[in-house]
Coordinates of C-alpha atoms and ligand atoms in Angstrom, one line a residue:
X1068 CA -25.1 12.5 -31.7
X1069 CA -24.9 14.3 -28.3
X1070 CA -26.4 12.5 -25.4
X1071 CA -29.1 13.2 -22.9
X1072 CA -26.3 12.1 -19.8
X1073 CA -24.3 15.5 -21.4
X1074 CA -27.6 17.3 -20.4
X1075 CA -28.3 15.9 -17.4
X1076 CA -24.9 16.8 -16.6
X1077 CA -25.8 20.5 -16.9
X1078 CA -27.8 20.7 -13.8
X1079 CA -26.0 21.5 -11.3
X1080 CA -28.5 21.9 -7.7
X1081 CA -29.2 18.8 -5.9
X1082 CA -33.1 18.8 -5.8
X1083 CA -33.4 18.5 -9.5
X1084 CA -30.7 15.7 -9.6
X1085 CA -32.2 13.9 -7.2
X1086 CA -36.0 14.1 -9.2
X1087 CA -34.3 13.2 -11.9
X1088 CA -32.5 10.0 -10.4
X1089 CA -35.9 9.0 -8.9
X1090 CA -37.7 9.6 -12.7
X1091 CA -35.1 6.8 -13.9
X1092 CA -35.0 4.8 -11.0
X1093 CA -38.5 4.6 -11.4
X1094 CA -38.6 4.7 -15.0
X1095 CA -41.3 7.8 -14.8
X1096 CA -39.4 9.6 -17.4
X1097 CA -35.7 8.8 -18.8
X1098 CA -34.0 9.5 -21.9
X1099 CA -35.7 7.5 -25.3
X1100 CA -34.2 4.5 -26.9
X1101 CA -31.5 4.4 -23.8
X1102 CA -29.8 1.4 -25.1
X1103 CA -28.6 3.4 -28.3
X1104 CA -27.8 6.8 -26.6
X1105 CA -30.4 8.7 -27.4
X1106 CA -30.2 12.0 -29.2
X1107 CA -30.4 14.8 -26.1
X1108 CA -33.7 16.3 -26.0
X1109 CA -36.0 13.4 -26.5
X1110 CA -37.9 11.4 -23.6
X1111 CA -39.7 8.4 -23.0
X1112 CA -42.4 8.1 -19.8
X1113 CA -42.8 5.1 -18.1
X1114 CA -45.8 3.4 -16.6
X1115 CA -46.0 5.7 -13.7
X1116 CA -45.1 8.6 -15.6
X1117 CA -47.5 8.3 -18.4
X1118 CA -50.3 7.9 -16.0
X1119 CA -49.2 11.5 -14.1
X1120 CA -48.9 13.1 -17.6
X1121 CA -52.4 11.6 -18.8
X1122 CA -53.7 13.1 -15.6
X1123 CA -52.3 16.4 -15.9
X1124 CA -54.1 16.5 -19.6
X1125 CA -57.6 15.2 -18.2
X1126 CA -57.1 18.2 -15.7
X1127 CA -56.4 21.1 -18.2
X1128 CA -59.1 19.3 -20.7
X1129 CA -61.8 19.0 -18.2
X1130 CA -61.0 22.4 -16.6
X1131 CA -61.0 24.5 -20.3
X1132 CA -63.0 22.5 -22.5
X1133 CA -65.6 20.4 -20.8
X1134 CA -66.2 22.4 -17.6
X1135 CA -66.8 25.5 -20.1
X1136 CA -69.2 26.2 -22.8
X1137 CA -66.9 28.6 -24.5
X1138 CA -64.0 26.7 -25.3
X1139 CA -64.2 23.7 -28.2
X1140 CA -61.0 21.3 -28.6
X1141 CA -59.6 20.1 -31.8
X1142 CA -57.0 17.4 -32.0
X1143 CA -54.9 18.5 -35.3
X1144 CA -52.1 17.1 -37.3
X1145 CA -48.5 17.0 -36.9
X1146 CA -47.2 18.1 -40.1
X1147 CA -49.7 20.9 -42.3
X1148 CA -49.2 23.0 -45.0
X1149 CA -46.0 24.9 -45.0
X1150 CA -48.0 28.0 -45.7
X1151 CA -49.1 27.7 -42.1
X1152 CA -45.7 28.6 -41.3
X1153 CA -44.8 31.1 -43.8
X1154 CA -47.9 33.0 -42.4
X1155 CA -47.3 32.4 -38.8
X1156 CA -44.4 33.6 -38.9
X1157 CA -42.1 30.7 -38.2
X1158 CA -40.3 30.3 -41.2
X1159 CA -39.0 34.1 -41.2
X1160 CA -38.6 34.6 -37.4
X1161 CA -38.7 31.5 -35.4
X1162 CA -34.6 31.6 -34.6
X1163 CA -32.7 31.0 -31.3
X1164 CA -29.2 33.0 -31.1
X1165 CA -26.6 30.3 -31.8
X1166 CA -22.0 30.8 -31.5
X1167 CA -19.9 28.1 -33.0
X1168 CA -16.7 27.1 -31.1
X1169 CA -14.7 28.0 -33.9
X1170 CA -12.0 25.1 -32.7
X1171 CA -13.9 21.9 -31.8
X1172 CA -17.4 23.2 -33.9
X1173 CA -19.8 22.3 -31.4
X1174 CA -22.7 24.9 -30.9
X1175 CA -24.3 26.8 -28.2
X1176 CA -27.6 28.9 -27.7
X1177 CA -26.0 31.7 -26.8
X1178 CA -28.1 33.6 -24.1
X1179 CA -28.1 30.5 -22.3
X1180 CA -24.4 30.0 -22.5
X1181 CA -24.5 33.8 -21.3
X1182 CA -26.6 33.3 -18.4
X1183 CA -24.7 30.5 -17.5
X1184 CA -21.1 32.4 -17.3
X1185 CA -22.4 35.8 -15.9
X1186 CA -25.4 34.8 -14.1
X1187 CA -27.5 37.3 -15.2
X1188 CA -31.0 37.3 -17.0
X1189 CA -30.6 38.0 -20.4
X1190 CA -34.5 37.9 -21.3
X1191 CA -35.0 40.1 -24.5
X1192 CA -31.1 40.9 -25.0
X1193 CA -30.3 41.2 -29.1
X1194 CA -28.0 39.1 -30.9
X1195 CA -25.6 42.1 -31.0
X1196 CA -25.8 42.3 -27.2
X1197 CA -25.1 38.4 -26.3
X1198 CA -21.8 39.0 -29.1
X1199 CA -21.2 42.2 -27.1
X1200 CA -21.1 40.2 -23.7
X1201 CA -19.2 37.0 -25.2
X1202 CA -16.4 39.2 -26.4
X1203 CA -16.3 41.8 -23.6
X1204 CA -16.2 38.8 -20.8
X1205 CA -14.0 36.7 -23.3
X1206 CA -16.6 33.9 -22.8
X1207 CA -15.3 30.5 -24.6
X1208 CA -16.5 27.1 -25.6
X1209 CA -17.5 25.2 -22.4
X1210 CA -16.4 21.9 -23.9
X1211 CA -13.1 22.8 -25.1
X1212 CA -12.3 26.4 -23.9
X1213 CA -11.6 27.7 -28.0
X1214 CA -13.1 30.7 -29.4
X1215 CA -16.5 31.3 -30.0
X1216 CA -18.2 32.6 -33.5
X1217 CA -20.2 35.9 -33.7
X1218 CA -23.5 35.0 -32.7
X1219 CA -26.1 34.4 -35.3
X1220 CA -29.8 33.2 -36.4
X1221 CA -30.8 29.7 -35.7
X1222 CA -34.5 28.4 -37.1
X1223 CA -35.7 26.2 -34.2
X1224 CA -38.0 24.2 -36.6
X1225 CA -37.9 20.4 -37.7
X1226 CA -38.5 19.7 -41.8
X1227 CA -38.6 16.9 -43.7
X1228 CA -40.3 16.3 -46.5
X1229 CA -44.1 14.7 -48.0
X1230 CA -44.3 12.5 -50.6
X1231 CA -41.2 10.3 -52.6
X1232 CA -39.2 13.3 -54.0
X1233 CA -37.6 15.2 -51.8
X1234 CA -36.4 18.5 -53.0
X1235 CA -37.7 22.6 -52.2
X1236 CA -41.4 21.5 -53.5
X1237 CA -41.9 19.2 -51.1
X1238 CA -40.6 20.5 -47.9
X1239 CA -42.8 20.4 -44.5
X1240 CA -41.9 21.2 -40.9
X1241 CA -43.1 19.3 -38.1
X1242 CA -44.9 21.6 -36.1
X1243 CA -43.6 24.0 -33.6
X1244 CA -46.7 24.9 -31.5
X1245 CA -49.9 23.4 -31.4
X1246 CA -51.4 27.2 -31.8
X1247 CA -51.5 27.7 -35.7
X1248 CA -54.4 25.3 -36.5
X1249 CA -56.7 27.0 -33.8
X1250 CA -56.0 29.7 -36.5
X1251 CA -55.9 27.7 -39.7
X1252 CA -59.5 25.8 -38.5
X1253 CA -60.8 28.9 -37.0
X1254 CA -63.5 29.5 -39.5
X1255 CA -64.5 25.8 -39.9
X1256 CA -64.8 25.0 -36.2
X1257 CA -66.9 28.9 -35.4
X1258 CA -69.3 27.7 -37.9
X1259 CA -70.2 24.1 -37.6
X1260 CA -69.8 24.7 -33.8
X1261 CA -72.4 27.9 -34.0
X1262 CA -69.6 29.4 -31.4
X1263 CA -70.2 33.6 -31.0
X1264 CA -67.2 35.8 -29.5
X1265 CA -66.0 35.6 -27.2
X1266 CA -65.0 32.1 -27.3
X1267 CA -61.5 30.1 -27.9
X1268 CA -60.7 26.4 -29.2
X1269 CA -58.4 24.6 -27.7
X1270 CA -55.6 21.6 -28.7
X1271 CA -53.4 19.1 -26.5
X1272 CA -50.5 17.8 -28.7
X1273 CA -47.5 17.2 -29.9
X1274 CA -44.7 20.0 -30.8
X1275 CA -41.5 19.7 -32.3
X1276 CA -38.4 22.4 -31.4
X1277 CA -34.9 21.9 -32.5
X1278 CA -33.3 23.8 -30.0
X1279 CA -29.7 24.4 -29.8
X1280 CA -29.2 23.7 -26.0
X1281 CA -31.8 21.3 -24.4
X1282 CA -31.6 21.1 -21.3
X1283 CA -32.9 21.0 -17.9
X1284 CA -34.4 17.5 -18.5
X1285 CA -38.0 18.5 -19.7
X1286 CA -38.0 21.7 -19.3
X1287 CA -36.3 22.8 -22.5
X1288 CA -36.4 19.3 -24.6
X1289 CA -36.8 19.0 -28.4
X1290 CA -40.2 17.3 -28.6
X1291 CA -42.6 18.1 -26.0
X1292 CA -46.7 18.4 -25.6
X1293 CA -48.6 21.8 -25.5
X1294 CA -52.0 22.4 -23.9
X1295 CA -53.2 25.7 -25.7
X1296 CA -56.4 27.7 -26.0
X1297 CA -57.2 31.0 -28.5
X1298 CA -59.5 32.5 -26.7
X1299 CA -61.0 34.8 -29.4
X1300 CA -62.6 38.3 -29.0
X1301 CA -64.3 40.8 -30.7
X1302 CA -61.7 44.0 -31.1
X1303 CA -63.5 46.2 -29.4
X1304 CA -63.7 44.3 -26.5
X1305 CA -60.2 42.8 -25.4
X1306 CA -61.0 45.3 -22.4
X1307 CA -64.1 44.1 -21.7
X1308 CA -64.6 40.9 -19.6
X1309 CA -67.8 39.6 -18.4
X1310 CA -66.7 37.1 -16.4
X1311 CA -63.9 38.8 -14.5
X1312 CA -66.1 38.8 -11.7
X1313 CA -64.7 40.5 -8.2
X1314 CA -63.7 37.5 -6.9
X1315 CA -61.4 36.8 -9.8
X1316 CA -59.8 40.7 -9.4
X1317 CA -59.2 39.9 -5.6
X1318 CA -56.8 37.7 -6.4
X1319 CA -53.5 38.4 -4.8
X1320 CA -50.6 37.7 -6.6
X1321 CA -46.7 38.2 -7.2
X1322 CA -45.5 39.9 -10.4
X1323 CA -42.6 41.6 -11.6
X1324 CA -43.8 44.2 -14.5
X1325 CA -41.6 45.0 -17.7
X1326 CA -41.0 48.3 -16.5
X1327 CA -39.3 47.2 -13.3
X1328 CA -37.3 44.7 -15.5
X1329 CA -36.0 48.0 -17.5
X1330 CA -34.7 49.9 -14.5
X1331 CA -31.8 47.5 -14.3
X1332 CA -31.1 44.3 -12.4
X1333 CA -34.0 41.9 -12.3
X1334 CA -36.7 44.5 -11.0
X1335 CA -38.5 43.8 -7.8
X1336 CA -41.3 41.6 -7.3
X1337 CA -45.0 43.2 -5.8
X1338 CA -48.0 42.0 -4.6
X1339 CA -50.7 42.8 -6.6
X1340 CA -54.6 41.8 -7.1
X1341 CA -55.7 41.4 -10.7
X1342 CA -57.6 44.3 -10.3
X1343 CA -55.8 46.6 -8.9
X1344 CA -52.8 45.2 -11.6
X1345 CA -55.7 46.1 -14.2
X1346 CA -56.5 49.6 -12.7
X1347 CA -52.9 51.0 -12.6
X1348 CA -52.8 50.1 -16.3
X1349 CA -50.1 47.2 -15.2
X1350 CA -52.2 44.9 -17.2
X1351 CA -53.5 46.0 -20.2
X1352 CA -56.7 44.7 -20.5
X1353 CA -59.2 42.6 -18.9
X1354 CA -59.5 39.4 -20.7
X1355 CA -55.8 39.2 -20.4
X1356 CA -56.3 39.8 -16.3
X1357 CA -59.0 37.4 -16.1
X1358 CA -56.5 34.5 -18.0
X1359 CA -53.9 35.3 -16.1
X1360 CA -55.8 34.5 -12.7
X1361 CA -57.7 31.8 -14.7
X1362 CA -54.0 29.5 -15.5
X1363 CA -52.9 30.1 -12.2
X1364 CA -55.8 29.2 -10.3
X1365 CA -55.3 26.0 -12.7
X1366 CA -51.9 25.7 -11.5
X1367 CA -52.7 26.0 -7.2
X1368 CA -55.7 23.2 -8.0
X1369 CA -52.7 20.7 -9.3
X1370 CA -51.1 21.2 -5.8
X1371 CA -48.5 23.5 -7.0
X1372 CA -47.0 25.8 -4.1
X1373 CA -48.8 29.1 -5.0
X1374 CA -45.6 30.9 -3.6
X1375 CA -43.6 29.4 -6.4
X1376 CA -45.3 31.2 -8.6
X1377 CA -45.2 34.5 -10.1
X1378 CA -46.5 36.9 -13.1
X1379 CA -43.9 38.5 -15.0
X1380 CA -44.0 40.9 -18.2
X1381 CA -42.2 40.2 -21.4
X1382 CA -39.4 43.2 -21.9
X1383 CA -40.7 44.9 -25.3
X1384 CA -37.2 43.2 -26.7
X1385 CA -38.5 40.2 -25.6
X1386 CA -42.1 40.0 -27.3
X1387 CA -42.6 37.7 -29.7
X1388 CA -43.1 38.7 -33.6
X1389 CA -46.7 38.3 -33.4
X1390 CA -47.4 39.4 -29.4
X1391 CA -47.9 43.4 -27.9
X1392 CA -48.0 42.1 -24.4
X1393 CA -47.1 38.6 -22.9
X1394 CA -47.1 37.6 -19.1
X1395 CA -45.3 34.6 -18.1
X1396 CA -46.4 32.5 -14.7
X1397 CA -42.7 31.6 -14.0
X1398 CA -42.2 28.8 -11.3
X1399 CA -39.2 29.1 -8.8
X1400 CA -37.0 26.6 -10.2
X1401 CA -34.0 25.5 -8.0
X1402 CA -32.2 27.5 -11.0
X1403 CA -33.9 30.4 -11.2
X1404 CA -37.0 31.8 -12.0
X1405 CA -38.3 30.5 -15.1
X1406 CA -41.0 30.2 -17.8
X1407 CA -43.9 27.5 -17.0
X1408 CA -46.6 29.1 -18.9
X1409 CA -46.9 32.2 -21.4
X1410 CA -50.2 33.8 -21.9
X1411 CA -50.0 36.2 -24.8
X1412 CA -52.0 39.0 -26.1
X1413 CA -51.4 37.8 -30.1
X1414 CA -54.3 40.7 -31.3
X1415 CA -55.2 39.8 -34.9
X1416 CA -52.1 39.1 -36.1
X1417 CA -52.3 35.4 -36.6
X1418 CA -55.9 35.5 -38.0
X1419 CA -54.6 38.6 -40.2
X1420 CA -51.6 36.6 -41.8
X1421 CA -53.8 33.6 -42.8
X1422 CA -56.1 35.1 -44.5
X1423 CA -53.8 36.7 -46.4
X1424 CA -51.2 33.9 -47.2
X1425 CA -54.9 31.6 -48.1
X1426 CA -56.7 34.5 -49.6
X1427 CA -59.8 32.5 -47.6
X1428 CA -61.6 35.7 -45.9
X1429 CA -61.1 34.4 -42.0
X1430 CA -63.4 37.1 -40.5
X1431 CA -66.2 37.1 -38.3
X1432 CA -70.1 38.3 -38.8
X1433 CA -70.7 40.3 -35.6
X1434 CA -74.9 40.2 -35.4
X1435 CA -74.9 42.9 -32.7
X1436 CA -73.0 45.3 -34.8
X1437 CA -73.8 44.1 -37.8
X1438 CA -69.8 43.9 -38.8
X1439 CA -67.4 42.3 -40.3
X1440 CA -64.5 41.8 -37.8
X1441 CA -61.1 40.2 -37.5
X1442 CA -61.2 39.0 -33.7
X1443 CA -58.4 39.2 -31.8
X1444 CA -56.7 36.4 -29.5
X1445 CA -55.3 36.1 -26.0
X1446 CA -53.2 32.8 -26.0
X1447 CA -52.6 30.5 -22.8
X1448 CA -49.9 28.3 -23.7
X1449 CA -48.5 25.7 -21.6
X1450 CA -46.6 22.6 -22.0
X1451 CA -47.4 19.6 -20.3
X1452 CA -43.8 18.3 -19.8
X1453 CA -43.1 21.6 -17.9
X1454 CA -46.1 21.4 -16.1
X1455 CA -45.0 17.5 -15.3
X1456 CA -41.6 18.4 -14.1
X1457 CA -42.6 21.1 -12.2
X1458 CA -44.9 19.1 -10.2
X1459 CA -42.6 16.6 -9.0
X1460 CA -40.0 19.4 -8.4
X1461 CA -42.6 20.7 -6.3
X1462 CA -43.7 17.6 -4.6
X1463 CA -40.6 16.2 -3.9
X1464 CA -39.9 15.5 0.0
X1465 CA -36.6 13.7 1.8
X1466 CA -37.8 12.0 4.9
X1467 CA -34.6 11.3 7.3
X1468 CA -34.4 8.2 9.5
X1469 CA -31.7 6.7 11.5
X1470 CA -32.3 4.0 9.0
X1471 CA -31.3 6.3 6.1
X1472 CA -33.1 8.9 3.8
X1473 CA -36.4 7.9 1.9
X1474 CA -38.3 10.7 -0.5
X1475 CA -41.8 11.2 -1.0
X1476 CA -43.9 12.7 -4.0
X1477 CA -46.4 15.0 -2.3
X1478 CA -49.0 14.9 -5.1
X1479 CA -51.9 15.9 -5.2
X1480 CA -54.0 12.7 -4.7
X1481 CA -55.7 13.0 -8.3
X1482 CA -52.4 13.1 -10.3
X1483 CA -50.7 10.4 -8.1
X1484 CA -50.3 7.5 -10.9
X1485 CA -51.1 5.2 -8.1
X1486 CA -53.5 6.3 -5.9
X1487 CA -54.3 3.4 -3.3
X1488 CA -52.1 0.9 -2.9
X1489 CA -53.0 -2.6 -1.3
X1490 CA -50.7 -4.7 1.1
X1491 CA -51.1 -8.3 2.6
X1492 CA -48.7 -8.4 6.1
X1493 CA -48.2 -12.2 4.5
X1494 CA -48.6 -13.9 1.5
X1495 CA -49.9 -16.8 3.1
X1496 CA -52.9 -17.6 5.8
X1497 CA -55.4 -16.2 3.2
X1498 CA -54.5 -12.9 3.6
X1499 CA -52.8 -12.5 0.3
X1500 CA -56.5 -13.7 -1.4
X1501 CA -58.2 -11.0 1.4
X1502 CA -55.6 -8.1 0.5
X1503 CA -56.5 -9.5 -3.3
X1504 CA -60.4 -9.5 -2.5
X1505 CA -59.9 -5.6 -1.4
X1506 CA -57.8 -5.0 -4.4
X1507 CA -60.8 -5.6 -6.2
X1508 CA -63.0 -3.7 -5.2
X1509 CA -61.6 -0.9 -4.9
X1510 CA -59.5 -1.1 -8.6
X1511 CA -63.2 0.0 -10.4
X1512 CA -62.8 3.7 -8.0
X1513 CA -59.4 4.0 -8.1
X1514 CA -56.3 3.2 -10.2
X1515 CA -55.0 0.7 -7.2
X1516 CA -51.7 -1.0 -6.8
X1517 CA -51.6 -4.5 -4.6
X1518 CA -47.9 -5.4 -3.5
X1519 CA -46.9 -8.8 -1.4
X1520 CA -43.0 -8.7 -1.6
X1521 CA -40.7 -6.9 0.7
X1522 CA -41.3 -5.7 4.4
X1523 CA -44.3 -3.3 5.0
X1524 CA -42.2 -0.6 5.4
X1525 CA -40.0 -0.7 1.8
X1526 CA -43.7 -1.2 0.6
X1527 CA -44.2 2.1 2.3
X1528 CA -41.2 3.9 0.8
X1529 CA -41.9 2.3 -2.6
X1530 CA -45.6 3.9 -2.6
X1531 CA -44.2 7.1 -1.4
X1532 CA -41.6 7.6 -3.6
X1533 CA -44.2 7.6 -6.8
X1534 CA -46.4 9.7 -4.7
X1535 CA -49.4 6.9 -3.8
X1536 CA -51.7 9.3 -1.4
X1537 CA -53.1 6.0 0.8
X1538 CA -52.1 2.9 1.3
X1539 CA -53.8 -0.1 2.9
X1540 CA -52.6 -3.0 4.9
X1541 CA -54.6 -6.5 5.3
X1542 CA -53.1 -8.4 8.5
X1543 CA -54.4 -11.2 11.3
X1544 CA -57.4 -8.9 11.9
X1545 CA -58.5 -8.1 8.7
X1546 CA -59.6 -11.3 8.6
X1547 CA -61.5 -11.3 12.3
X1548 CA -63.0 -8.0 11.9
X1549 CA -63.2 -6.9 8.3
X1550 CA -61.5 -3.9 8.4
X1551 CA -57.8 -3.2 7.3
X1552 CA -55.3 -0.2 8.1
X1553 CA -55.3 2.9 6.0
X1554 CA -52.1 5.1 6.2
X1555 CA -52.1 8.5 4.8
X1556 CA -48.9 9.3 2.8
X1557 CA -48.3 12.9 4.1
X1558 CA -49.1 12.2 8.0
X1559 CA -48.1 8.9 8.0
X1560 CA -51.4 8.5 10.0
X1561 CA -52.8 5.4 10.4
X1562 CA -56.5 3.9 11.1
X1563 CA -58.5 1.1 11.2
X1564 CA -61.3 1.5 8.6
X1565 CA -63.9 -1.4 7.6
X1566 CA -63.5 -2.6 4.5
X1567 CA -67.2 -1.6 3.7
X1568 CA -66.6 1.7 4.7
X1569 CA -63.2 2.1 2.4
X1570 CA -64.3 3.6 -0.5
X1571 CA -66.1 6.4 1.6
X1572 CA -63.1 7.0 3.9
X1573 CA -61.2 7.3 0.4
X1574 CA -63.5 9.4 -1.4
X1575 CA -63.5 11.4 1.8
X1576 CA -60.0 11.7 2.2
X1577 CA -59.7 13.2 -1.2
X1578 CA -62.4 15.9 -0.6
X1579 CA -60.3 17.1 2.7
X1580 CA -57.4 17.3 0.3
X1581 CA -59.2 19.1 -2.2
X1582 CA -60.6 21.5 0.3
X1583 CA -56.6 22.0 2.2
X1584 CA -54.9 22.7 -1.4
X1585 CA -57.7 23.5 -4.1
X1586 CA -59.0 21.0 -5.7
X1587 CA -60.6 19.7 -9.1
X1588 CA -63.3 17.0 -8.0
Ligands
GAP2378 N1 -48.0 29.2 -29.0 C1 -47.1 30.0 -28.2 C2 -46.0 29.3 -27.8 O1 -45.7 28.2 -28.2 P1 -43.9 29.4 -26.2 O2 -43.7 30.4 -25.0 O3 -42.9 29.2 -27.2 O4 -45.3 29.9 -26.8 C3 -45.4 27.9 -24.7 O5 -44.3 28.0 -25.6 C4 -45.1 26.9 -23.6 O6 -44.7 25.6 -24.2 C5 -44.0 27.3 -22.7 O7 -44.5 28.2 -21.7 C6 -43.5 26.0 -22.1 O8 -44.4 25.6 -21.1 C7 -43.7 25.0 -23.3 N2 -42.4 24.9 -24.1 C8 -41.9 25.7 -25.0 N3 -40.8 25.2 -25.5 C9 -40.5 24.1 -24.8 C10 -39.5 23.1 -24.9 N4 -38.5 23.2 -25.7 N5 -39.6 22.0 -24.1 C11 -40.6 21.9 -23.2 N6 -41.6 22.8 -23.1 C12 -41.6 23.8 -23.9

């Protein structure tokens, strides 16, 4: 079984090593079942980390589906018909490009072990063109140094199998997006839901990849959560957005086009608006502009460093089997630029495929035009892990002393897991049952933390280091005058507040956020 230390090893840059120390140190995300050696590519979160993740869901769930009245959510299974995946796609096309070592038989994905050697981007490069580059630079194992195998086909997707026998019949795969029961449940959900075009349905859940080279802790792990929407739309109309309103085509924004990619190199980024991106033809149509703007608007409001994030075109070698054009928002990793989000034009293909794999007619009565139409789909697709990784990445602050070096998680103050924390100077004098009594009320507002061991200021680091926005200190005073101290994690300023007023000077506190960096409340 290979372990998750060999792909922790991988990373090589000293800001993700050091996120990734403080997720285990911390135990906000480390590798599952530890104390076996867990298979790489399989995580467990921790008390802090399931409450970020949580948070990051409520956020994408109460930002697409219950903030809008054309998107519905589903919640489907796991494992569905195999049929789903002979239509989709999946079954046929769903490979990586793998090499044996041909001496000590372990196996690579080889575009990454390509990148890795030559550090170049090899987005959309053909199996015969990673073989091409493995034999021209001589690249060899990177465990053992022995010769590598011509690269071939590898089918990312987990089976096992439903029911007591277990032979061809009764094969299943675990699924490998959450997309294909948006498709599958499409009719079902239109109709009970009285939904008209345009409008999408939406899933948070559970995906399953068995990829060759995991890596980067959880940005490329083996099972993972999506958030995804279809957004359906009448044919006719993919260019034709009602709500991509002028404020939504001023949006400035960095992007790198498949046609720069093409002339060699990486391509150069531009500065763009949607609009302007949508007049010059650079995006094809509008409903796939107003997306765009629409995930990474999503993206600033979680605090994430709108610098760090950029548009760029899928190659046409790159495309997916069922896609004609695909943006990604990449994030600036500290290894590169990199996938955090595809958004996909998928046309009819999906809708096309399962009607005819079910022979169950899938299409839509348009009243206005009084046809019969198979609507076609522009796909935001995100995973949560990614999104949760690339938050801290992008949060994460070293604060030097002459006593030493402390971090801090700069999160935005509605993800922080913990977002008030509570401190008695002593345990004793009543101030512990006083830091207790503030504890309380505030715990029904906010998800609140009270700590009585260590010195204020490791109580300090502590909170900072898992990102708590405000923390609150009950000393000699408190118990005078009422009020306590309230120190703001980014400043480090401090004020008196009276307890009666807390709750306001909080809540208040979190609108001057939201208002600085974008906010969701
Ligand atoms: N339904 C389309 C689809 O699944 P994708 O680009 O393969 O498209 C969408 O995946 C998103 O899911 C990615 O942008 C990424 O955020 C996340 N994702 C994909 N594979 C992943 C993996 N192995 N580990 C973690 N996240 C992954």
């Amino acid at each position: 079984m290979s372990s998750n230390k060999v792909s922790k090893s991988t990373i090589t840059d000293e800001l993700t090593q050091k996120v990734i120390s403080l997720c285990q140190r911390r135990a906000i995300l480390f590798a599952n079942s530890d104390i076996y050696g867990s298979a790489a590519g399989f995580f467990d979160y921790g008390p802090y980390g399931c409450e970020l993740k949580k948070r990051i869901e409520n956020s994408w769930w109460k930002t697409f589906v219950q903030s809008r009245e054309d998107i519905v959510g589903i919640d489907g299974a796991i494992i569905t018909s195999p049929r789903v995946w002979v239509a989709s796609g999946h079954v046929a096309a769903f490979n990586d490009p793998l090499v044996d070592c041909l001496k000590c038989k372990s196996r690579h994905r080889a575009d990454t072990l390509v990148e890795d050697e030559l550090k170049i981007s090899v987005d959309g490069f053909s199996l015969d063109k990673l073989g091409a580059l493995i034999k021209e630079h001589k690249i060899v194992c990177q465990k053992c140094g022995g010769e590598l195998s011509v690269a071939r086909k590898f089918n990312l997707m987990f089976n096992t199998h439903i029911g007591a026998v277990q032979d061809e019949s009764s094969i299943a795969y675990l699924r490998p997006e959450t997309a294909q029961l948006m498709f599958a449940d499409f009719k079902i959900v239109q109709q009970a839901m009285r939904k008209k075009l345009p409008f999408g349905i939406a899933q948070i859940g559970k995906a399953f990849r068995n990829e060759i080279a995991p890596r980067n802790f959880v940005f490329r792990c083996r099972e993972f959560s999506q958030m995804e929407i279809e957004f359906f739309i009448h044919p006719k109309l993919v260019n034709s957005c009602p709500i991509l309103t002028d404020e939504v085509k001023a949006k400035k924004v960095q992007m790198i086009t498949a046609a720069e990619q093409e002339k060699g190199k990486d391509g150069v980024m531009e500065t763009m608006t949607i609009g302007d991106a949508l007049s010059k033809h650079v995006i094809k149509t509008q409903w796939h502009g107003y997306w765009l703007a629409t995930c990474l608007d999503w993206l600033y409001s979680l605090g994430i460093t709108p610098a760090n994030l950029r548009l760029r075109e899928h190659v046409k070698t790159e495309l997916s089997h069922y896609s004609v054009e695909t943006w990604d928002i990449e994030y600036r990793y500290p290894w590169g630029w990199k996938e955090l989000q595809g958004i996909a034009n998928r046309t009819d293909f999906d809708l096309t495929q399962h009607q005819k794999e079910s022979g169950k007619d899938l299409s839509y009565f348009d009243e206005e035009s009084h046809e019969r139409v198979i609507p076609h789909v522009i796909e935001p697709s995100i995973g949560v892990d990614r999104v949760f990784f690339t938050v801290l990445i992008d949060a994460y602050r070293e604060n030097a002393s002459d006593k030493g070096s402390t971090s801090t998680l700069a999160l935005h103050p509605e993800l922080s897991p913990v977002q008030v924390a509570i401190f008695p100077l002593m345990k004793k004098d009543g101030l512990a049952e006083k830091g207790r009594a503030v504890f309380n009320m505030l715990r029904s507002e906010f998800v609140c933390e009270y700590d009585e061991s260590g010195s204020i200021g490791k109580r300090y680091a502590r909170q900072d280091e898992v990102g708590t926005p405000f923390c609150i200190t009950v000393d000699y005073d408190s118990l005078e005058k009422d009020d306590v101290t309230i120190r703001e994690r980014d400043s480090g300023n401090q004020k008196r507040v009276p307890i009666s007023k807390l709750k306001e000077v909080i809540e208040c506190s979190f609108g001057e956020y939201c208002a600085l960096h974008g906010g969701k409340n």
